[in-house]
CSV table of C-alpha atoms and ligand atoms in Angstrom, one decimal:
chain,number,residue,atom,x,y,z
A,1,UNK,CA,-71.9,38.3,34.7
A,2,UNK,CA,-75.6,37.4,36.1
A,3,UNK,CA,-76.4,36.6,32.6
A,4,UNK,CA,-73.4,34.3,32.0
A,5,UNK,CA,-73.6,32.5,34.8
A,6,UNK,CA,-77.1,31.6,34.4
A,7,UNK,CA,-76.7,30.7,30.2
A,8,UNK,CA,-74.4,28.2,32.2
A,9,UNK,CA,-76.9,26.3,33.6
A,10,UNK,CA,-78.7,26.4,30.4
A,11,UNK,CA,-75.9,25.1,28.5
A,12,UNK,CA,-75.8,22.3,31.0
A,13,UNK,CA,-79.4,21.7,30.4
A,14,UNK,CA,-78.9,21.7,26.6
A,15,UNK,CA,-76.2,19.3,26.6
A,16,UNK,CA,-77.6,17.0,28.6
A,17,UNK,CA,-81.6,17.7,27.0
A,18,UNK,CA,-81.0,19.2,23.8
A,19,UNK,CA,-84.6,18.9,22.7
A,20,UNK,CA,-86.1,19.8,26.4
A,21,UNK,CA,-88.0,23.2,26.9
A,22,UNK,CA,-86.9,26.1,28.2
A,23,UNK,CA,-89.1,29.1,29.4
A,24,UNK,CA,-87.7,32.7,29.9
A,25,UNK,CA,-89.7,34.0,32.9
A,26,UNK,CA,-90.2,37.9,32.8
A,27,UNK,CA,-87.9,38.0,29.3
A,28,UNK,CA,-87.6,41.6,28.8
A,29,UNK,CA,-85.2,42.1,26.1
A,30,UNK,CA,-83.4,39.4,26.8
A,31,UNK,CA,-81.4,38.1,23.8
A,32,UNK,CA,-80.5,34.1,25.5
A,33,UNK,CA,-82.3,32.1,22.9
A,34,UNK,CA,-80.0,33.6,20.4
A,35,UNK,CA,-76.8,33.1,22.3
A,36,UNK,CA,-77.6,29.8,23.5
A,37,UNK,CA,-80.0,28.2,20.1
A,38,UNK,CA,-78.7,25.0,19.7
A,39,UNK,CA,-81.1,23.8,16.8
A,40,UNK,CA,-83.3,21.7,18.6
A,41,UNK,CA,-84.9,23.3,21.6
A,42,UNK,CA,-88.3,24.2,22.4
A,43,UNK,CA,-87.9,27.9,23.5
A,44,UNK,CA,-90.7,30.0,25.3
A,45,UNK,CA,-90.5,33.8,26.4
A,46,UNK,CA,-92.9,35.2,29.3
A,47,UNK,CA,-93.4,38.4,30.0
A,48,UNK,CA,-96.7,40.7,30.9
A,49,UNK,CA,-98.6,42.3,27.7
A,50,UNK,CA,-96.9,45.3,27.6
A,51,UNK,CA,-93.3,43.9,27.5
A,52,UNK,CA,-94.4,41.3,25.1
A,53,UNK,CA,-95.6,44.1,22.9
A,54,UNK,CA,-92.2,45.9,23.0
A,55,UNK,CA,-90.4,43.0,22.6
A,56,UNK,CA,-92.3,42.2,19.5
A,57,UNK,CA,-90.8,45.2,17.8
A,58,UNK,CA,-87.7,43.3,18.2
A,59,UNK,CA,-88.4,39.9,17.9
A,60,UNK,CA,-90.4,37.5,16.5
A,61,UNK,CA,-91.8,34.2,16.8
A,62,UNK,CA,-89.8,31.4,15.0
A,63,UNK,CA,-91.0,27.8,14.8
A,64,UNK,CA,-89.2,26.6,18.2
A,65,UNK,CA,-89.4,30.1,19.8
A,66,UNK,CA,-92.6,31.6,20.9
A,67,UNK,CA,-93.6,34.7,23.0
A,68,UNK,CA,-96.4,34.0,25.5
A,69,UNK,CA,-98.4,36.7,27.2
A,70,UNK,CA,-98.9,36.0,31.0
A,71,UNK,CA,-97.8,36.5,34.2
A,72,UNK,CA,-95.9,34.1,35.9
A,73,UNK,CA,-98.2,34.5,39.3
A,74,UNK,CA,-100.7,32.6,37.2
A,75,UNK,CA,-101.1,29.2,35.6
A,76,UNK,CA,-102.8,30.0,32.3
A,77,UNK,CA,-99.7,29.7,30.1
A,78,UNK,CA,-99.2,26.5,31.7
A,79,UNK,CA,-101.1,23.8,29.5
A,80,UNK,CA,-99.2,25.4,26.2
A,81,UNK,CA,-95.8,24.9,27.9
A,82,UNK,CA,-96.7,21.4,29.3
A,83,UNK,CA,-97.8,20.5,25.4
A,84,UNK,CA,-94.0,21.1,24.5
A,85,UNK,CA,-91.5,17.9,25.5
A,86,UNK,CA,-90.0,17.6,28.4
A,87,UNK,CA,-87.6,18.1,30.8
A,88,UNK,CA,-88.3,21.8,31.6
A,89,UNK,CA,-85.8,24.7,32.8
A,90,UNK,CA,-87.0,28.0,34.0
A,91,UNK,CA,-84.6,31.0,33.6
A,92,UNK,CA,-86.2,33.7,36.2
A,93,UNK,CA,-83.3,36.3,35.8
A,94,UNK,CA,-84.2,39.6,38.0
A,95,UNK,CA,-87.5,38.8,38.5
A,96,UNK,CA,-88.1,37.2,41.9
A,97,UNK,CA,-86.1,39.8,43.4
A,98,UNK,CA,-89.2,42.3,42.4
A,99,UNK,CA,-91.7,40.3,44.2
A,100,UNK,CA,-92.8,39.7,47.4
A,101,UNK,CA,-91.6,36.7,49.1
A,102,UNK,CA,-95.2,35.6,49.6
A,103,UNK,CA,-95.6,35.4,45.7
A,104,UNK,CA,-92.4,33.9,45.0
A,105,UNK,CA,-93.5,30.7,47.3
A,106,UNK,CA,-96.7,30.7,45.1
A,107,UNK,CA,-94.8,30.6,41.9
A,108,UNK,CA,-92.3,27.8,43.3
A,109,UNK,CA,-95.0,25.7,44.2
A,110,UNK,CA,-96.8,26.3,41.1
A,111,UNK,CA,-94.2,25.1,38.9
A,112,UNK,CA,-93.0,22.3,41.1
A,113,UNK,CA,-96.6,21.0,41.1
A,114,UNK,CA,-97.3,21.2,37.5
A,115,UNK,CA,-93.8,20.6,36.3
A,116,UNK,CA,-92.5,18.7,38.9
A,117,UNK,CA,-88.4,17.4,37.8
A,118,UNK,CA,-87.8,20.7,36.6
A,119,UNK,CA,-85.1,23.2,37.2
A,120,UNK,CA,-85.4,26.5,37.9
A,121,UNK,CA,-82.9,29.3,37.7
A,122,UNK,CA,-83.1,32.2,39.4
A,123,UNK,CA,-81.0,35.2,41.6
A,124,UNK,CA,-81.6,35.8,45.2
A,125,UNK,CA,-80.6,39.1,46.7
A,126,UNK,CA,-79.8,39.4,50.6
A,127,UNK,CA,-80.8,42.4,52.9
A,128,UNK,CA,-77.6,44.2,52.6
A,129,UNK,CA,-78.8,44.3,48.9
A,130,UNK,CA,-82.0,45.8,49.4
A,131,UNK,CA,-81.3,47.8,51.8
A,132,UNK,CA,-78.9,49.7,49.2
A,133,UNK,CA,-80.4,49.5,46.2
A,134,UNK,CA,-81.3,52.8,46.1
A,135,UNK,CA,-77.9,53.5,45.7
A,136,UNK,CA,-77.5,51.7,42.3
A,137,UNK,CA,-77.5,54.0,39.4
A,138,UNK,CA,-79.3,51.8,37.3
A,139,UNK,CA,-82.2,51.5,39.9
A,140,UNK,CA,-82.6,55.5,39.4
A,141,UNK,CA,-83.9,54.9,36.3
A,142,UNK,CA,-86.8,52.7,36.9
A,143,UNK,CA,-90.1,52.7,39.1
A,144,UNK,CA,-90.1,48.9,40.4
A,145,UNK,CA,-87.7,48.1,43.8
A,146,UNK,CA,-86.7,44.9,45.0
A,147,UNK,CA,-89.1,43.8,47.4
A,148,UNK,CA,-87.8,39.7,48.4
A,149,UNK,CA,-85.1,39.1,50.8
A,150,UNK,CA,-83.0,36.2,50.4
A,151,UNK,CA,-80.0,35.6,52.1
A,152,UNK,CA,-80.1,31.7,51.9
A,153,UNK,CA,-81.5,30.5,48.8
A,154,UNK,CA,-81.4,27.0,50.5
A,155,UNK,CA,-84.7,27.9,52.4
A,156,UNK,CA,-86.5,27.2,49.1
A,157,UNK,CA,-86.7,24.0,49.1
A,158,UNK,CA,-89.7,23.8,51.8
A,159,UNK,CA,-91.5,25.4,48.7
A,160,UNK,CA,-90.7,22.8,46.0
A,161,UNK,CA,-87.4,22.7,44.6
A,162,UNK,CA,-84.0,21.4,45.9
A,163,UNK,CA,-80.9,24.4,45.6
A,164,UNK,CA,-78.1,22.2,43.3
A,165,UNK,CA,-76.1,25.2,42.6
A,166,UNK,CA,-75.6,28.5,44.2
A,167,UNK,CA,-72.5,31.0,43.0
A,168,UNK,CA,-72.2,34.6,42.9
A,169,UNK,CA,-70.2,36.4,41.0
A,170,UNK,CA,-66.7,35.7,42.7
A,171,UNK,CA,-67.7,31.6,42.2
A,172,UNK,CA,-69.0,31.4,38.8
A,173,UNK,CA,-68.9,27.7,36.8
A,174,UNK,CA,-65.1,27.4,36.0
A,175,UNK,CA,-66.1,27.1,32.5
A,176,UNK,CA,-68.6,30.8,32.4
A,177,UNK,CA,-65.2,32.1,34.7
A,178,UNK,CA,-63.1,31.1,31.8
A,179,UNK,CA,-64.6,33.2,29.1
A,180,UNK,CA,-64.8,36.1,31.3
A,181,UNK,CA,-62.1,39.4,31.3
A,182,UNK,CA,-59.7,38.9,33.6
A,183,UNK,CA,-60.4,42.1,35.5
A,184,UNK,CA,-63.7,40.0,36.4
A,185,UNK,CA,-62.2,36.9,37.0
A,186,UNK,CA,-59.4,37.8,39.4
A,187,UNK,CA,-61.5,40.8,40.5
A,188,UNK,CA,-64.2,39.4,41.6
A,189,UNK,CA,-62.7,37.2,44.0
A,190,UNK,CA,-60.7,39.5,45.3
A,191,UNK,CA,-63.5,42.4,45.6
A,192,UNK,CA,-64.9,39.1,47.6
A,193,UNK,CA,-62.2,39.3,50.1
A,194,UNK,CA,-62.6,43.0,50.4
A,195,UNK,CA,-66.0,43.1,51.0
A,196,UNK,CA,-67.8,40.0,51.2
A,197,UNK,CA,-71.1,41.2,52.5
A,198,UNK,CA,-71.8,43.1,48.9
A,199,UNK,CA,-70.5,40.1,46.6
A,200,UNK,CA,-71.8,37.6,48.7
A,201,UNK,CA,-75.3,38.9,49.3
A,202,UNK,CA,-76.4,38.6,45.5
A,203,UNK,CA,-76.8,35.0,44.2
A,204,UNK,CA,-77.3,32.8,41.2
A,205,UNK,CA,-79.3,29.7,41.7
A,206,UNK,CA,-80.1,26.5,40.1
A,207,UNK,CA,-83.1,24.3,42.3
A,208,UNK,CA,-84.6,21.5,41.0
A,209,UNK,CA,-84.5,17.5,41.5
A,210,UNK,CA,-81.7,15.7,42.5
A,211,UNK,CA,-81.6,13.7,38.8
A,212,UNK,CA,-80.9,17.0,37.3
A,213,UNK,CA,-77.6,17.3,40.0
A,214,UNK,CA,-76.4,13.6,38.4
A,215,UNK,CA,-76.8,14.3,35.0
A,216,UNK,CA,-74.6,17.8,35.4
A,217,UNK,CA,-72.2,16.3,37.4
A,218,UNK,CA,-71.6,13.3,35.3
A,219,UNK,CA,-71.8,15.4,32.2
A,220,UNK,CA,-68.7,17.2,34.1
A,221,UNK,CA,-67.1,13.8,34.8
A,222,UNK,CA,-67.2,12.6,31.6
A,223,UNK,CA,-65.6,15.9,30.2
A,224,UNK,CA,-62.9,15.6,32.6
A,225,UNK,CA,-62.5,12.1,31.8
A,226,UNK,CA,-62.2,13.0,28.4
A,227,UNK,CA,-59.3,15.9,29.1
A,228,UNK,CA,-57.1,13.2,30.6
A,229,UNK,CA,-57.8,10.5,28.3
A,230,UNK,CA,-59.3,7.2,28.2
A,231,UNK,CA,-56.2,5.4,28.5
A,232,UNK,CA,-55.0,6.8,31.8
A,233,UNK,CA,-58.2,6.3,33.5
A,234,UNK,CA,-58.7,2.2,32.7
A,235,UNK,CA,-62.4,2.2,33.3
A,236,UNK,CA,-65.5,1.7,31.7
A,237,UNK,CA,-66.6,3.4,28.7
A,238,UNK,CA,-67.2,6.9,29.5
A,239,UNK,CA,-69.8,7.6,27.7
A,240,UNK,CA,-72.2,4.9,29.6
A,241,UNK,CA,-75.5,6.4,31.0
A,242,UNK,CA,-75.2,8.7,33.9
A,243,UNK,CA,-76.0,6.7,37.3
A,244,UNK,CA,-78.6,7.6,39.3
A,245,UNK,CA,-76.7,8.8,42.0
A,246,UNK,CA,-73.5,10.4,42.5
A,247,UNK,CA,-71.3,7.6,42.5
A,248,UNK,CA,-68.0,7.7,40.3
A,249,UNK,CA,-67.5,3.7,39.5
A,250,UNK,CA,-63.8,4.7,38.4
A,251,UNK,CA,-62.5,5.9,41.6
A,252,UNK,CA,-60.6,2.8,42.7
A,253,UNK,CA,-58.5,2.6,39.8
A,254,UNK,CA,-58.1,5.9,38.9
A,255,UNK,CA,-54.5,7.9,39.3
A,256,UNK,CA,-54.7,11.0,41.9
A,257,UNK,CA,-54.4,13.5,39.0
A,258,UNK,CA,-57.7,11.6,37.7
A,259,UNK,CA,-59.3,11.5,41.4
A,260,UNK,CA,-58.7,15.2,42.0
A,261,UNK,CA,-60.2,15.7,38.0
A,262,UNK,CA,-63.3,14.0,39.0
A,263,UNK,CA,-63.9,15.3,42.7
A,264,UNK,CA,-63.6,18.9,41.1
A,265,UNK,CA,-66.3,18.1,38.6
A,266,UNK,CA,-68.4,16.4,40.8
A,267,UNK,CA,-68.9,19.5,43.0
A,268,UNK,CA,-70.2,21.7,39.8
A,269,UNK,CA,-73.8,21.2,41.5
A,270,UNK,CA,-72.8,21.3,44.9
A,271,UNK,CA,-72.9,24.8,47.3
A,272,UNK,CA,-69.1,25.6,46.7
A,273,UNK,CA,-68.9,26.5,50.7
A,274,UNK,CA,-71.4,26.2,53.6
A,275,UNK,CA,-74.1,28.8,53.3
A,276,UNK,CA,-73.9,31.6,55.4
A,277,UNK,CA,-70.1,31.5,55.1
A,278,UNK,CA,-68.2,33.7,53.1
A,279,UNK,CA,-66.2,33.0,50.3
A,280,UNK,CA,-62.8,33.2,50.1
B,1,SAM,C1,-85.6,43.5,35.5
B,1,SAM,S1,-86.4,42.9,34.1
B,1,SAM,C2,-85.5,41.5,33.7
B,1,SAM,C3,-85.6,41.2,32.2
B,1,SAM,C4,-84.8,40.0,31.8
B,1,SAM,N1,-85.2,38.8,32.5
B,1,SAM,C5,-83.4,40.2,31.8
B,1,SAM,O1,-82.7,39.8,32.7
B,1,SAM,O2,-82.8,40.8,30.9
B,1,SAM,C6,-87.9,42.2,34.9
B,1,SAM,C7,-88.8,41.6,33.9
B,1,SAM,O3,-89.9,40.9,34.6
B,1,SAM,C8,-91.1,41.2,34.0
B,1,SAM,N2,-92.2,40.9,34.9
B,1,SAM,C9,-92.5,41.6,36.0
B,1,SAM,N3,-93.6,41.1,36.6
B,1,SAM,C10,-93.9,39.9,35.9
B,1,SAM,C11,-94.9,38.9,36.1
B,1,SAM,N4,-95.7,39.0,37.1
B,1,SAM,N5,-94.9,37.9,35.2
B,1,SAM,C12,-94.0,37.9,34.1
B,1,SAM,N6,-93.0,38.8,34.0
B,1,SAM,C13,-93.0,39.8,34.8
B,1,SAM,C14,-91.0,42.6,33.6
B,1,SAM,O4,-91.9,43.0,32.6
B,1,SAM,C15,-89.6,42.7,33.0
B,1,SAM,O5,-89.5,42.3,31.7
């Protein structure tokens, strides 16, 4: 579920960048490129020696896929991503949580410096979180803890990026929700309801500039558009360049099935409920 959630946001990236850049920060094993290669994309995987090593056993460098050794506390990988083109995306998937909030501010700041109009995605876990973990099976297994507490990913942006998106695993993208089980999709809402401190307290995020929030959201507009057909809506062409801001210009003469089509797309980068608040 964390994974599909965030391949999401990479998706959305794609379609709207397909040749942009995306880094895996602290890749492990992980196997995204290959679920998400869309021909085109510059593709970089991070991780510290030893992990690149084992990963290497596994995988190997392909012309627009690359393993880089580093860390992502430091900046010397930097200039080799920056040489790749633009726009960015950063996929930290259960990585922050293992730091210290103090290091996490220092990579956020790093990147937004260096690769400022990037996004960024990345989980948050809340004190109820932490304070349990030791109770996960899977944690048994391994030496590192979670050490960073986050219960409102929103703080962030003092450190460099702006939170677009936040959903856990009861509020995934209706489109990730849509390919899940339906023991998952049903279940995790409802497990919500039950106990909303333990869903609630783990989340997926997406920071980065407010352009990025547009593009997404008229990317969603345009597909919804497209569902209930040019003819209905009576506008202009819908695939004219996203506006800079989120303004639908085909609100005034579109039907209320078409309103309500758009207003639900147009909240696919906005916090689904205030934060703090539980979901429902
Ligand atoms: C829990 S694993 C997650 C792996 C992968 N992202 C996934 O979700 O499948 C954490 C990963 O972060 C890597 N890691 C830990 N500290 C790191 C650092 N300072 N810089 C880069 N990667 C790091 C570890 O080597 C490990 O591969």
């Amino acid at each position: 579920m964390r994974s599909a959630i965030l391949d999401g946001w990479v998706r959305a990236f794609l379609t709207a960048h397909p040749t942009g850049t995306v880094v895996e920060v602290g890749t492990g094993l992980n196997t995204r490129f290959d679920r998400l290669d869309n021909g085109a994309v510059r593709w970089f995987d991070l991780d510290l020696p030893d992990t690149i090593a084992l990963r290497r056993r596994f995988f190997a460098d392909r012309q627009r896929r690359t393993m880089l050794v580093g860390s992502v506390l430091d900046t010397d990988w930097f200039d080799t991503v920056a040489a790749a083109p633009g726009p960015y995306l950063f996929v930290c998937e259960a990585v922050f949580v293992y730091l210290t909030g103090e290091q996490v501010h220092t990579v956020l700041s790093q990147l937004a410096h260096r690769f400022a109009g990037s996004l960024i995605a990345f989980d948050t876990a809340g004190a109820v979180m932490l304070r349990n973990q030791h109770r996960n099976g899977s944690m048994h297994a391994v030496a590192a803890r979670m050490q960073w507490v986050c219960d409102d990913p929103r703080e962030l942006a003092r450190w460099g990026p702006e939170l677009l998106d936040t959903r856990t695993f009861a509020t995934p993208q209706p489109d990730v929700a849509s390919t899940w089980p339906a023991r998952y999709r049903y279940g995790m809402p409802l497990l919500a309801r039950l106990l909303p401190f333990i869903v609630n307290n783990y989340k997926l995020n997406c920071s980065g500039s407010p352009e990025f929030l547009n593009e997404a959201a008229m990317l969603n507009i345009r597909r919804a558009l497209r569902r209930l057909g040019d003819a209905q809506i009576g506008c202009r062409p819908i695939d004219a360049p996203p506006s800079t801001n989120i303004v639908c210009p085909v609100m005034n003469d579109a039907s209320s099935d078409s309103k309500k089509a758009i207003a639900a797309a147009m909240s696919w980068g906005r916090p689904r409920r205030p934060m703090g608040t539980m979901a429902r």
